[in-house]
Amino acid sequence: MSLLFSILVLFVALEHLYFLVLEMFFWTQPKGIKAFGLKDKAFAQETKVLAANQGLYNGFLSAGLLWSVISNNTDNSLFFLYCVIVAGIYGAYSTKKIRLFYFQSIPAIFAVIIYYFI
């Protein structure tokens, strides 16, 4: 696994760890409400269980990516990067928020491109 690829995988892992924190612990706080463009605190309160579940899945993606770098397993890195890409595409499509694609999928796509072409 090249150093550049490992750094990009770690970046995506840290990004998803940050998503976990936002969704599980700050969803109903001003930072979470602003980050996800929620309509108000009441909506955030009503959906916090769903957000925590979503955060847990982001944590699994982060853990898988971290594990793949620690174990130096490129196949696992690629698998989890593809999962991130699909999640970002679906998230952007289902929420109609294209920035979700930019923040989630683009870094993973870039890492995959680096792996295959550099």
GROMACS .gro file of N, CA and C in nm, residues 6 11 13 16 25 27-28 37 40 43 50-51 55 57 69 72 82 84 89-90 102 105 108-109 115 117-118:
model
   81
    6SER      N    1  -0.244   0.534   0.154
    6SER     CA    2  -0.272   0.515   0.297
    6SER      C    3  -0.319   0.645   0.361
   11PHE      N    4  -0.761   0.972   0.569
   11PHE     CA    5  -0.843   1.094   0.562
   11PHE      C    6  -0.992   1.059   0.556
   13ALA      N    7  -1.128   0.782   0.654
   13ALA     CA    8  -1.164   0.722   0.783
   13ALA      C    9  -1.191   0.829   0.888
   16HIS      N   10  -1.520   1.007   0.834
   16HIS     CA   11  -1.636   0.930   0.879
   16HIS      C   12  -1.643   0.919   1.030
   25PHE      N   13  -2.357   1.251   1.864
   25PHE     CA   14  -2.343   1.335   1.984
   25PHE      C   15  -2.384   1.481   1.965
   27TRP      N   16  -2.611   1.592   1.700
   27TRP     CA   17  -2.726   1.604   1.610
   27TRP      C   18  -2.823   1.712   1.656
   28THR      N   19  -2.851   1.719   1.785
   28THR     CA   20  -2.949   1.815   1.837
   28THR      C   21  -2.885   1.946   1.882
   37GLY      N   22  -2.806   2.087   0.793
   37GLY     CA   23  -2.912   2.169   0.737
   37GLY      C   24  -3.050   2.129   0.787
   40ASP      N   25  -3.500   2.258   1.224
   40ASP     CA   26  -3.503   2.317   1.358
   40ASP      C   27  -3.466   2.213   1.463
   43PHE      N   28  -3.715   1.914   1.505
   43PHE     CA   29  -3.694   1.808   1.406
   43PHE      C   30  -3.572   1.724   1.443
   50LEU      N   31  -3.257   0.802   1.472
   50LEU     CA   32  -3.216   0.767   1.335
   50LEU      C   33  -3.076   0.818   1.305
   51ALA      N   34  -3.047   0.939   1.349
   51ALA     CA   35  -2.915   0.997   1.325
   51ALA      C   36  -2.806   0.918   1.398
   55GLY      N   37  -2.494   0.743   1.238
   55GLY     CA   38  -2.360   0.769   1.288
   55GLY      C   39  -2.284   0.640   1.317
   57TYR      N   40  -2.319   0.356   1.164
   57TYR     CA   41  -2.275   0.300   1.036
   57TYR      C   42  -2.152   0.375   0.983
   69VAL      N   43  -0.584  -0.009   0.683
   69VAL     CA   44  -0.452   0.054   0.679
   69VAL      C   45  -0.359  -0.013   0.780
   72ASN      N   46  -0.255  -0.331   0.654
   72ASN     CA   47  -0.193  -0.316   0.523
   72ASN      C   48  -0.264  -0.402   0.418
   82TYR      N   49  -1.528   0.177  -0.165
   82TYR     CA   50  -1.644   0.161  -0.254
   82TYR      C   51  -1.774   0.174  -0.175
   84VAL      N   52  -1.818   0.360   0.087
   84VAL     CA   53  -1.831   0.504   0.111
   84VAL      C   54  -1.884   0.574  -0.014
   89ILE      N   55  -2.327   0.852  -0.287
   89ILE     CA   56  -2.414   0.866  -0.404
   89ILE      C   57  -2.561   0.852  -0.363
   90TYR      N   58  -2.589   0.748  -0.287
   90TYR     CA   59  -2.727   0.727  -0.243
   90TYR      C   60  -2.774   0.840  -0.151
  102TYR      N   61  -2.020   1.546  -0.257
  102TYR     CA   62  -1.888   1.609  -0.260
  102TYR      C   63  -1.806   1.578  -0.135
  105SER      N   64  -1.833   1.116  -0.108
  105SER     CA   65  -1.786   1.029  -0.217
  105SER      C   66  -1.658   1.078  -0.284
  108ALA      N   67  -1.325   0.960  -0.137
  108ALA     CA   68  -1.308   0.815  -0.159
  108ALA      C   69  -1.278   0.785  -0.305
  109ILE      N   70  -1.345   0.854  -0.396
  109ILE     CA   71  -1.319   0.836  -0.539
  109ILE      C   72  -1.175   0.876  -0.570
  115TYR      N   73  -0.504   0.497  -0.616
  115TYR     CA   74  -0.461   0.358  -0.608
  115TYR      C   75  -0.438   0.297  -0.747
  117PHE      N   76  -0.407   0.451  -1.051
  117PHE     CA   77  -0.332   0.521  -1.154
  117PHE      C   78  -0.198   0.577  -1.108
  118ILE      N   79  -0.167   0.566  -0.981
  118ILE     CA   80  -0.036   0.617  -0.935
  118ILE      C   81   0.040   0.508  -0.862
   0.00000   0.00000   0.00000
